[in-house]
PDB file of C-alpha atoms and ligand atoms in Angstrom:
ATOM      1  CA  MET A   1      24.923  13.794  16.638  1.00 65.00           C
ATOM      2  CA  LYS A   2      21.180  14.493  15.908  1.00 89.00           C
ATOM      3  CA  HIS A   3      19.058  13.191  13.393  1.00 95.00           C
ATOM      4  CA  LEU A   4      16.456  15.990  13.243  1.00 92.00           C
ATOM      5  CA  LEU A   5      14.250  14.588  10.898  1.00 97.00           C
ATOM      6  CA  VAL A   6      14.076  10.693  11.467  1.00 98.00           C
ATOM      7  CA  GLU A   7      13.864  10.519  15.298  1.00 97.00           C
ATOM      8  CA  LYS A   8      10.602   9.172  16.513  1.00 97.00           C
ATOM      9  CA  SER A   9      10.351  12.605  18.551  1.00 95.00           C
ATOM     10  CA  SER A  10      10.282  14.495  15.265  1.00 94.00           C
ATOM     11  CA  GLY A  11       7.120  13.126  14.177  1.00 95.00           C
ATOM     12  CA  GLU A  12       4.823  10.051  13.446  1.00 97.00           C
ATOM     13  CA  ASN A  13       6.188   6.960  12.040  1.00 98.00           C
ATOM     14  CA  ILE A  14       6.644   7.042   8.139  1.00 98.00           C
ATOM     15  CA  LYS A  15       4.394   4.811   6.331  1.00 98.00           C
ATOM     16  CA  ILE A  16       4.547   4.793   2.430  1.00 98.00           C
ATOM     17  CA  GLN A  17       1.461   4.021   0.130  1.00 98.00           C
ATOM     18  CA  ILE A  18       2.150   2.645  -3.215  1.00 98.00           C
ATOM     19  CA  GLY A  19      -0.850   1.798  -4.878  1.00 95.00           C
ATOM     20  CA  ASP A  20      -2.659  -0.357  -2.564  1.00 95.00           C
ATOM     21  CA  ILE A  21       0.643  -1.626  -0.675  1.00 97.00           C
ATOM     22  CA  LEU A  22       1.525   0.054   2.409  1.00 98.00           C
ATOM     23  CA  VAL A  23       5.080   0.072   3.431  1.00 98.00           C
ATOM     24  CA  GLY A  24       5.543   0.344   7.315  1.00 98.00           C
ATOM     25  CA  GLY A  25       2.091  -0.849   8.164  1.00 96.00           C
ATOM     26  CA  ASN A  26       1.163  -4.234   9.735  1.00 94.00           C
ATOM     27  CA  LYS A  27       1.660  -6.135   6.527  1.00 96.00           C
ATOM     28  CA  LYS A  28       5.089  -7.220   5.386  1.00 97.00           C
ATOM     29  CA  VAL A  29       6.100  -6.013   1.999  1.00 98.00           C
ATOM     30  CA  ILE A  30       7.986  -8.403  -0.359  1.00 98.00           C
ATOM     31  CA  ILE A  31       9.820  -7.137  -3.432  1.00 99.00           C
ATOM     32  CA  SER A  32      11.563  -9.474  -5.799  1.00 99.00           C
ATOM     33  CA  GLY A  33      12.831 -10.054  -9.333  1.00 98.00           C
ATOM     34  CA  PRO A  34      15.930 -10.595 -11.163  1.00 98.00           C
ATOM     35  CA  CYS A  35      19.252  -8.683 -10.355  1.00 98.00           C
ATOM     36  CA  ALA A  36      19.169  -7.392 -13.956  1.00 98.00           C
ATOM     37  CA  VAL A  37      16.384  -7.051 -16.390  1.00 98.00           C
ATOM     38  CA  GLU A  38      17.662  -9.204 -19.156  1.00 98.00           C
ATOM     39  CA  ASP A  39      14.912  -9.218 -21.622  1.00 98.00           C
ATOM     40  CA  TYR A  40      11.107  -8.886 -22.354  1.00 98.00           C
ATOM     41  CA  GLU A  41      10.008 -12.524 -22.200  1.00 98.00           C
ATOM     42  CA  SER A  42      12.200 -13.508 -19.075  1.00 98.00           C
ATOM     43  CA  THR A  43      11.003 -10.481 -17.143  1.00 98.00           C
ATOM     44  CA  LEU A  44       7.324 -10.978 -18.328  1.00 98.00           C
ATOM     45  CA  GLY A  45       7.563 -14.523 -17.167  1.00 98.00           C
ATOM     46  CA  ILE A  46       9.108 -13.666 -13.695  1.00 98.00           C
ATOM     47  CA  ALA A  47       6.353 -10.863 -12.950  1.00 98.00           C
ATOM     48  CA  ARG A  48       3.575 -13.421 -13.678  1.00 98.00           C
ATOM     49  CA  LYS A  49       5.030 -15.655 -11.342  1.00 98.00           C
ATOM     50  CA  LEU A  50       5.698 -13.143  -8.812  1.00 98.00           C
ATOM     51  CA  LYS A  51       2.090 -11.855  -8.824  1.00 98.00           C
ATOM     52  CA  ASN A  52       0.732 -15.224  -8.306  1.00 98.00           C
ATOM     53  CA  ILE A  53       2.901 -16.048  -5.324  1.00 98.00           C
ATOM     54  CA  GLY A  54       1.982 -12.980  -3.749  1.00 98.00           C
ATOM     55  CA  VAL A  55       4.995 -10.542  -4.214  1.00 98.00           C
ATOM     56  CA  HIS A  56       4.104  -7.021  -4.035  1.00 98.00           C
ATOM     57  CA  MET A  57       6.580  -5.310  -6.232  1.00 98.00           C
ATOM     58  CA  LEU A  58       8.854  -6.163  -8.998  1.00 98.00           C
ATOM     59  CA  ARG A  59      12.408  -5.048  -8.946  1.00 98.00           C
ATOM     60  CA  GLY A  60      14.734  -5.439 -11.944  1.00 98.00           C
ATOM     61  CA  GLY A  61      17.992  -3.544 -12.316  1.00 98.00           C
ATOM     62  CA  VAL A  62      18.609  -1.693 -15.703  1.00 98.00           C
ATOM     63  CA  PHE A  63      21.564   0.613 -14.922  1.00 98.00           C
ATOM     64  CA  LYS A  64      23.855  -1.798 -12.910  1.00 95.00           C
ATOM     65  CA  PRO A  65      26.572  -0.689 -10.478  1.00 93.00           C
ATOM     66  CA  ARG A  66      29.080  -3.549 -11.376  1.00 93.00           C
ATOM     67  CA  THR A  67      32.459  -3.741  -9.657  1.00 93.00           C
ATOM     68  CA  SER A  68      34.041  -4.655 -12.822  1.00 95.00           C
ATOM     69  CA  PRO A  69      33.643  -2.469 -15.789  1.00 95.00           C
ATOM     70  CA  TYR A  70      33.873  -5.633 -18.083  1.00 95.00           C
ATOM     71  CA  ASP A  71      30.636  -7.051 -16.713  1.00 95.00           C
ATOM     72  CA  PHE A  72      27.226  -6.486 -18.107  1.00 94.00           C
ATOM     73  CA  GLN A  73      26.162  -3.046 -17.248  1.00 96.00           C
ATOM     74  CA  GLY A  74      22.321  -3.448 -17.660  1.00 97.00           C
ATOM     75  CA  LEU A  75      19.923  -2.617 -20.479  1.00 98.00           C
ATOM     76  CA  GLY A  76      19.515   1.142 -19.398  1.00 97.00           C
ATOM     77  CA  PHE A  77      16.431   2.892 -20.649  1.00 98.00           C
ATOM     78  CA  ARG A  78      15.691  -0.262 -23.005  1.00 98.00           C
ATOM     79  CA  GLY A  79      15.477  -2.079 -19.793  1.00 98.00           C
ATOM     80  CA  LEU A  80      12.871   0.614 -18.222  1.00 98.00           C
ATOM     81  CA  GLU A  81      10.927   0.133 -21.854  1.00 98.00           C
ATOM     82  CA  ILE A  82      10.529  -3.576 -20.591  1.00 98.00           C
ATOM     83  CA  LEU A  83       9.844  -3.110 -16.970  1.00 98.00           C
ATOM     84  CA  SER A  84       6.974  -0.435 -18.060  1.00 98.00           C
ATOM     85  CA  LYS A  85       5.494  -2.762 -20.460  1.00 98.00           C
ATOM     86  CA  VAL A  86       5.507  -5.475 -17.965  1.00 98.00           C
ATOM     87  CA  LYS A  87       3.963  -3.480 -15.195  1.00 98.00           C
ATOM     88  CA  GLY A  88       1.200  -2.742 -17.829  1.00 98.00           C
ATOM     89  CA  GLU A  89       0.734  -6.240 -18.550  1.00 98.00           C
ATOM     90  CA  VAL A  90       0.771  -7.885 -15.180  1.00 98.00           C
ATOM     91  CA  GLY A  91      -0.273  -4.917 -13.024  1.00 98.00           C
ATOM     92  CA  ILE A  92       2.773  -4.909 -10.565  1.00 98.00           C
ATOM     93  CA  PRO A  93       4.521  -1.720  -9.410  1.00 98.00           C
ATOM     94  CA  ILE A  94       8.246  -1.541 -10.286  1.00 98.00           C
ATOM     95  CA  VAL A  95      11.211  -0.443  -8.782  1.00 98.00           C
ATOM     96  CA  THR A  96      14.896  -0.112 -10.212  1.00 98.00           C
ATOM     97  CA  GLU A  97      18.009   1.707  -9.381  1.00 98.00           C
ATOM     98  CA  ILE A  98      18.821   4.932 -10.687  1.00 98.00           C
ATOM     99  CA  MET A  99      22.835   5.798 -10.413  1.00 97.00           C
ATOM    100  CA  ASP A 100      22.901   9.224 -12.286  1.00 97.00           C
ATOM    101  CA  ALA A 101      20.801  12.536 -11.365  1.00 97.00           C
ATOM    102  CA  ARG A 102      20.778  13.053 -15.081  1.00 97.00           C
ATOM    103  CA  ASP A 103      18.751  10.196 -15.686  1.00 98.00           C
ATOM    104  CA  LEU A 104      16.065  11.117 -13.247  1.00 98.00           C
ATOM    105  CA  GLU A 105      13.729  13.407 -15.447  1.00 97.00           C
ATOM    106  CA  LYS A 106      13.442  10.589 -17.922  1.00 98.00           C
ATOM    107  CA  ALA A 107      13.164   7.771 -15.444  1.00 98.00           C
ATOM    108  CA  VAL A 108      11.191   8.872 -12.699  1.00 98.00           C
ATOM    109  CA  PRO A 109       7.692   8.622 -14.696  1.00 97.00           C
ATOM    110  CA  TYR A 110       8.170   5.046 -15.554  1.00 97.00           C
ATOM    111  CA  LEU A 111       8.770   4.136 -11.791  1.00 98.00           C
ATOM    112  CA  ASP A 112       6.770   3.573  -8.511  1.00 98.00           C
ATOM    113  CA  VAL A 113       9.834   3.258  -6.380  1.00 98.00           C
ATOM    114  CA  ILE A 114      13.511   4.544  -6.842  1.00 98.00           C
ATOM    115  CA  GLN A 115      16.351   2.509  -5.497  1.00 98.00           C
ATOM    116  CA  VAL A 116      19.353   4.204  -4.429  1.00 98.00           C
ATOM    117  CA  GLY A 117      21.977   1.373  -4.625  1.00 98.00           C
ATOM    118  CA  SER A 118      24.825   0.577  -1.824  1.00 98.00           C
ATOM    119  CA  ARG A 119      27.512   2.420  -3.761  1.00 98.00           C
ATOM    120  CA  ASN A 120      25.458   5.424  -4.305  1.00 98.00           C
ATOM    121  CA  MET A 121      24.377   6.047  -0.618  1.00 98.00           C
ATOM    122  CA  TYR A 122      27.114   8.697  -0.427  1.00 98.00           C
ATOM    123  CA  ASN A 123      26.150  10.466  -3.678  1.00 98.00           C
ATOM    124  CA  TYR A 124      24.839  13.406  -1.981  1.00 98.00           C
ATOM    125  CA  SER A 125      24.221  15.541  -5.410  1.00 98.00           C
ATOM    126  CA  LEU A 126      21.920  12.320  -6.411  1.00 98.00           C
ATOM    127  CA  LEU A 127      20.282  12.274  -2.754  1.00 98.00           C
ATOM    128  CA  LYS A 128      19.275  15.909  -3.040  1.00 98.00           C
ATOM    129  CA  GLU A 129      17.806  15.635  -6.286  1.00 98.00           C
ATOM    130  CA  LEU A 130      15.591  12.915  -5.128  1.00 98.00           C
ATOM    131  CA  GLY A 131      14.403  15.293  -2.467  1.00 98.00           C
ATOM    132  CA  LYS A 132      12.860  17.258  -5.020  1.00 98.00           C
ATOM    133  CA  ILE A 133      10.772  14.608  -6.460  1.00 97.00           C
ATOM    134  CA  ASN A 134       7.424  12.944  -5.349  1.00 94.00           C
ATOM    135  CA  LYS A 135       8.437   9.465  -5.431  1.00 98.00           C
ATOM    136  CA  PRO A 136       9.183   6.839  -2.799  1.00 98.00           C
ATOM    137  CA  VAL A 137      13.026   6.041  -2.397  1.00 99.00           C
ATOM    138  CA  LEU A 138      14.423   2.785  -1.420  1.00 99.00           C
ATOM    139  CA  LEU A 139      17.622   3.839   0.299  1.00 99.00           C
ATOM    140  CA  LYS A 140      20.317   1.008   0.443  1.00 98.00           C
ATOM    141  CA  ARG A 141      22.753   0.928   3.266  1.00 99.00           C
ATOM    142  CA  GLY A 142      26.311   1.723   1.945  1.00 98.00           C
ATOM    143  CA  MET A 143      28.515  -1.468   2.322  1.00 98.00           C
ATOM    144  CA  SER A 144      30.661   0.563   4.725  1.00 98.00           C
ATOM    145  CA  ALA A 145      28.301   3.128   6.181  1.00 98.00           C
ATOM    146  CA  THR A 146      27.462   3.271  10.087  1.00 98.00           C
ATOM    147  CA  ILE A 147      23.845   3.560  10.901  1.00 98.00           C
ATOM    148  CA  SER A 148      24.303   7.141  11.666  1.00 98.00           C
ATOM    149  CA  GLU A 149      25.964   8.048   8.046  1.00 98.00           C
ATOM    150  CA  TRP A 150      22.738   6.043   6.488  1.00 98.00           C
ATOM    151  CA  LEU A 151      20.411   7.919   8.329  1.00 98.00           C
ATOM    152  CA  TYR A 152      22.307  11.209   7.361  1.00 98.00           C
ATOM    153  CA  ALA A 153      21.740  10.125   3.710  1.00 98.00           C
ATOM    154  CA  ALA A 154      17.925   9.759   4.328  1.00 98.00           C
ATOM    155  CA  GLU A 155      17.793  13.213   5.651  1.00 98.00           C
ATOM    156  CA  TYR A 156      19.548  14.557   2.450  1.00 98.00           C
ATOM    157  CA  ILE A 157      16.600  13.463   0.743  1.00 98.00           C
ATOM    158  CA  MET A 158      13.939  14.409   3.232  1.00 98.00           C
ATOM    159  CA  GLN A 159      15.608  17.818   3.524  1.00 97.00           C
ATOM    160  CA  GLY A 160      14.240  18.507   0.170  1.00 98.00           C
ATOM    161  CA  GLY A 161      10.643  17.947   1.080  1.00 98.00           C
ATOM    162  CA  ASN A 162      10.480  14.129  -0.133  1.00 98.00           C
ATOM    163  CA  HIS A 163       9.714  12.178   3.354  1.00 98.00           C
ATOM    164  CA  ASN A 164       8.866   8.811   1.539  1.00 98.00           C
ATOM    165  CA  VAL A 165      12.256   6.991   2.155  1.00 98.00           C
ATOM    166  CA  ILE A 166      12.309   3.256   2.744  1.00 99.00           C
ATOM    167  CA  LEU A 167      15.675   2.133   4.404  1.00 99.00           C
ATOM    168  CA  CYS A 168      17.100  -1.140   3.103  1.00 99.00           C
ATOM    169  CA  GLU A 169      19.715  -3.061   5.079  1.00 99.00           C
ATOM    170  CA  ARG A 170      21.797  -5.135   2.679  1.00 98.00           C
ATOM    171  CA  GLY A 171      24.556  -6.181   4.559  1.00 98.00           C
ATOM    172  CA  ILE A 172      28.066  -4.518   5.376  1.00 98.00           C
ATOM    173  CA  ARG A 173      31.842  -5.420   4.913  1.00 98.00           C
ATOM    174  CA  THR A 174      33.447  -7.127   8.012  1.00 98.00           C
ATOM    175  CA  PHE A 175      36.413  -9.325   8.225  1.00 98.00           C
ATOM    176  CA  GLU A 176      34.009 -12.134   7.530  1.00 98.00           C
ATOM    177  CA  ASP A 177      34.331 -13.595   4.107  1.00 98.00           C
ATOM    178  CA  TYR A 178      32.332 -16.770   3.937  1.00 98.00           C
ATOM    179  CA  THR A 179      29.296 -14.786   3.119  1.00 98.00           C
ATOM    180  CA  ARG A 180      29.353 -11.873   0.756  1.00 98.00           C
ATOM    181  CA  ASN A 181      28.428  -9.308   3.230  1.00 98.00           C
ATOM    182  CA  THR A 182      27.444  -9.716   6.969  1.00 98.00           C
ATOM    183  CA  LEU A 183      23.803  -8.885   7.241  1.00 98.00           C
ATOM    184  CA  ASP A 184      23.567  -6.454  10.242  1.00 98.00           C
ATOM    185  CA  LEU A 185      20.222  -7.394  11.697  1.00 98.00           C
ATOM    186  CA  ASN A 186      21.143  -5.021  14.676  1.00 98.00           C
ATOM    187  CA  ALA A 187      20.126  -2.153  12.490  1.00 98.00           C
ATOM    188  CA  VAL A 188      16.816  -3.259  11.879  1.00 98.00           C
ATOM    189  CA  ALA A 189      16.137  -3.320  15.838  1.00 98.00           C
ATOM    190  CA  VAL A 190      17.588   0.084  16.066  1.00 98.00           C
ATOM    191  CA  ILE A 191      15.530   1.530  13.333  1.00 98.00           C
ATOM    192  CA  LYS A 192      12.396   0.118  14.629  1.00 98.00           C
ATOM    193  CA  GLN A 193      13.175   1.222  18.188  1.00 97.00           C
ATOM    194  CA  LYS A 194      14.535   4.818  17.779  1.00 97.00           C
ATOM    195  CA  TYR A 195      13.596   5.920  14.080  1.00 98.00           C
ATOM    196  CA  ARG A 196      10.397   6.558  12.228  1.00 98.00           C
ATOM    197  CA  LEU A 197      11.396   5.388   8.663  1.00 98.00           C
ATOM    198  CA  PRO A 198      10.333   1.952   7.439  1.00 98.00           C
ATOM    199  CA  ILE A 199      13.219  -0.736   6.941  1.00 98.00           C
ATOM    200  CA  ILE A 200      13.486  -3.674   4.852  1.00 99.00           C
ATOM    201  CA  VAL A 201      15.929  -6.239   4.400  1.00 99.00           C
ATOM    202  CA  ASP A 202      17.783  -7.550   1.523  1.00 99.00           C
ATOM    203  CA  PRO A 203      19.070 -11.190   2.321  1.00 99.00           C
ATOM    204  CA  SER A 204      20.286 -11.739  -1.112  1.00 98.00           C
ATOM    205  CA  HIS A 205      23.043  -9.334  -0.857  1.00 98.00           C
ATOM    206  CA  GLY A 206      23.458  -9.819   2.691  1.00 98.00           C
ATOM    207  CA  THR A 207      24.664 -13.309   2.241  1.00 98.00           C
ATOM    208  CA  GLY A 208      25.421 -13.730  -1.365  1.00 98.00           C
ATOM    209  CA  ILE A 209      24.308 -17.469  -1.068  1.00 98.00           C
ATOM    210  CA  ARG A 210      20.826 -18.383  -2.047  1.00 98.00           C
ATOM    211  CA  GLU A 211      20.449 -21.470   0.547  1.00 98.00           C
ATOM    212  CA  LEU A 212      20.900 -18.565   3.248  1.00 98.00           C
ATOM    213  CA  VAL A 213      18.059 -16.402   1.949  1.00 98.00           C
ATOM    214  CA  LEU A 214      15.106 -18.076   3.389  1.00 98.00           C
ATOM    215  CA  PRO A 215      16.702 -18.493   7.204  1.00 98.00           C
ATOM    216  CA  MET A 216      17.928 -14.706   6.988  1.00 98.00           C
ATOM    217  CA  SER A 217      14.448 -13.718   5.536  1.00 98.00           C
ATOM    218  CA  LEU A 218      12.811 -15.081   8.768  1.00 97.00           C
ATOM    219  CA  ALA A 219      15.494 -13.656  10.918  1.00 97.00           C
ATOM    220  CA  ALA A 220      14.847 -10.114   9.619  1.00 98.00           C
ATOM    221  CA  ILE A 221      11.128 -10.438  10.006  1.00 97.00           C
ATOM    222  CA  ALA A 222      11.707 -11.739  13.469  1.00 96.00           C
ATOM    223  CA  ALA A 223      14.021  -8.475  14.157  1.00 97.00           C
ATOM    224  CA  GLY A 224      11.057  -6.269  13.160  1.00 97.00           C
ATOM    225  CA  SER A 225      11.637  -5.589   9.222  1.00 98.00           C
ATOM    226  CA  ASP A 226       8.856  -4.142   7.526  1.00 98.00           C
ATOM    227  CA  GLY A 227       9.616  -6.362   4.409  1.00 98.00           C
ATOM    228  CA  LEU A 228      11.996  -8.027   2.104  1.00 98.00           C
ATOM    229  CA  ILE A 229      13.750  -7.537  -1.275  1.00 99.00           C
ATOM    230  CA  ILE A 230      15.096 -10.894  -2.691  1.00 99.00           C
ATOM    231  CA  GLU A 231      16.588 -11.631  -6.112  1.00 98.00           C
ATOM    232  CA  SER A 232      14.509 -14.272  -7.959  1.00 98.00           C
ATOM    233  CA  HIS A 233      14.621 -15.764 -11.155  1.00 98.00           C
ATOM    234  CA  ILE A 234      12.689 -18.516 -13.325  1.00 98.00           C
ATOM    235  CA  ASN A 235      16.107 -20.165 -14.019  1.00 98.00           C
ATOM    236  CA  PRO A 236      18.476 -18.803 -11.193  1.00 98.00           C
ATOM    237  CA  ASP A 237      21.755 -20.528 -12.512  1.00 98.00           C
ATOM    238  CA  LYS A 238      21.201 -18.635 -15.779  1.00 97.00           C
ATOM    239  CA  SER A 239      20.805 -15.293 -14.206  1.00 97.00           C
ATOM    240  CA  ILE A 240      23.326 -12.713 -15.935  1.00 96.00           C
ATOM    241  CA  SER A 241      24.327 -11.319 -12.672  1.00 96.00           C
ATOM    242  CA  ASP A 242      24.219 -12.537  -8.996  1.00 97.00           C
ATOM    243  CA  ALA A 243      23.347 -15.936  -9.871  1.00 98.00           C
ATOM    244  CA  ARG A 244      24.750 -17.587  -6.689  1.00 98.00           C
ATOM    245  CA  GLN A 245      22.538 -15.623  -4.494  1.00 98.00           C
ATOM    246  CA  THR A 246      19.214 -15.664  -6.785  1.00 98.00           C
ATOM    247  CA  VAL A 247      16.481 -17.975  -5.299  1.00 98.00           C
ATOM    248  CA  SER A 248      13.974 -20.009  -7.547  1.00 98.00           C
ATOM    249  CA  MET A 249      10.320 -19.160  -7.773  1.00 98.00           C
ATOM    250  CA  ASP A 250       9.771 -22.463  -5.592  1.00 98.00           C
ATOM    251  CA  THR A 251      11.827 -21.167  -2.758  1.00 98.00           C
ATOM    252  CA  LEU A 252      10.473 -17.612  -2.906  1.00 98.00           C
ATOM    253  CA  ASN A 253       7.121 -19.250  -2.688  1.00 98.00           C
ATOM    254  CA  THR A 254       8.243 -20.757   0.416  1.00 98.00           C
ATOM    255  CA  ILE A 255       9.518 -17.687   1.723  1.00 98.00           C
ATOM    256  CA  VAL A 256       6.340 -15.688   1.138  1.00 98.00           C
ATOM    257  CA  ASN A 257       4.174 -18.347   2.641  1.00 98.00           C
ATOM    258  CA  LYS A 258       6.492 -18.489   5.938  1.00 97.00           C
ATOM    259  CA  VAL A 259       6.514 -14.697   6.070  1.00 97.00           C
ATOM    260  CA  ASN A 260       2.564 -14.788   5.998  1.00 95.00           C
ATOM    261  CA  THR A 261       2.500 -17.297   8.730  1.00 92.00           C
ATOM    262  CA  PHE A 262       5.042 -15.534  10.827  1.00 85.00           C
ATOM    263  CA  GLU A 263       3.128 -12.225  10.294  1.00 78.00           C
ATOM    264  CA  ASN A 264      -0.053 -13.741  11.760  1.00 73.00           C
ATOM    265  CA  THR A 265       1.549 -15.455  14.801  1.00 73.00           C
ATOM    266  CA  PHE A 266       4.410 -13.077  15.912  1.00 64.00           C
ATOM    267  CA  SER A 267       4.281  -9.334  15.758  1.00 64.00           C
ATOM    268  CA  MET A 268       6.141  -6.853  17.985  1.00 60.00           C
TER     269      MET A 268
HETATM  270  C1  PEP B 301      21.154  -4.800  -6.360  1.00 73.01           C
HETATM  271  O1  PEP B 301      20.155  -4.321  -5.542  1.00 73.01           O
HETATM  272  O2  PEP B 301      21.073  -5.256  -7.431  1.00 73.01           O
HETATM  273  C2  PEP B 301      22.519  -4.057  -5.921  1.00 73.01           C
HETATM  274  C3  PEP B 301      23.405  -3.681  -6.711  1.00 73.01           C
HETATM  275  O3  PEP B 301      22.420  -4.002  -4.524  1.00 73.01           O
HETATM  276  P1  PEP B 301      23.665  -3.150  -3.560  1.00 73.01           P
HETATM  277  O4  PEP B 301      23.573  -1.812  -4.093  1.00 73.01           O
HETATM  278  O5  PEP B 301      22.999  -3.465  -2.480  1.00 73.01           O
HETATM  279  O6  PEP B 301      24.913  -3.779  -3.944  1.00 73.01           O
HETATM  280 MN1   MN B 302      22.113  -8.062  -7.579  1.00 73.01          MN
END
């Protein structure tokens, strides 16, 4: 089974420049924000705080892939307008998930990074369309995908000419149900050793429990992750979605400080 485009032998390690942020370089990249964009005021408040703490990008969902069709589905394009206004106000790059290839043309100009969620890792028509655009893609691992299937998904995008793919380990389904998913940090070590794409880790979906986000963030960095994506909110318990795994700004601040210290004392 060959991964022609992502093996180390197929070229240089891929580093992705987003404004003044380099993903896959020496500095760990931190992306954070609410699971879902809720309204302008709260998004602006969160973004200001993130900027202050030293978070590099704001991620907020506007098209939400909810397991139940009865749950909040996101603000859609209205949410995108909010993110874009907040970006203008605070000066922070923005990331959101796009689920439907038909939304790409309208949505792409707003965004600095396009997220492909776990449920859409196998959406090959979406991946092919993302291959034709010139924007970085954050490709989350399917919750039941093997590392190899995940790499093929990345290659679906890259085949079209867009090599700006950032992998994101977000936990897989196992027999263990104490945590929401099982964060597979083996995958991080495998990708860093054998493949040339940058990889970040999502300890929020990987654990589903906010108290576990800090230790698993540090474990991810120790395993070689190029960064983290963490769900945060000014009032975590009031988050419209994924409240249980959402950390406060204080906890996020602690994580960022620890990652910065870690980075200076421990590198592979
Ligand atoms: C999310 O990032 O909010 C999300 C829905 O994550 P995942 O696709 O990993 O479940
Ligand atoms: Mn979420």
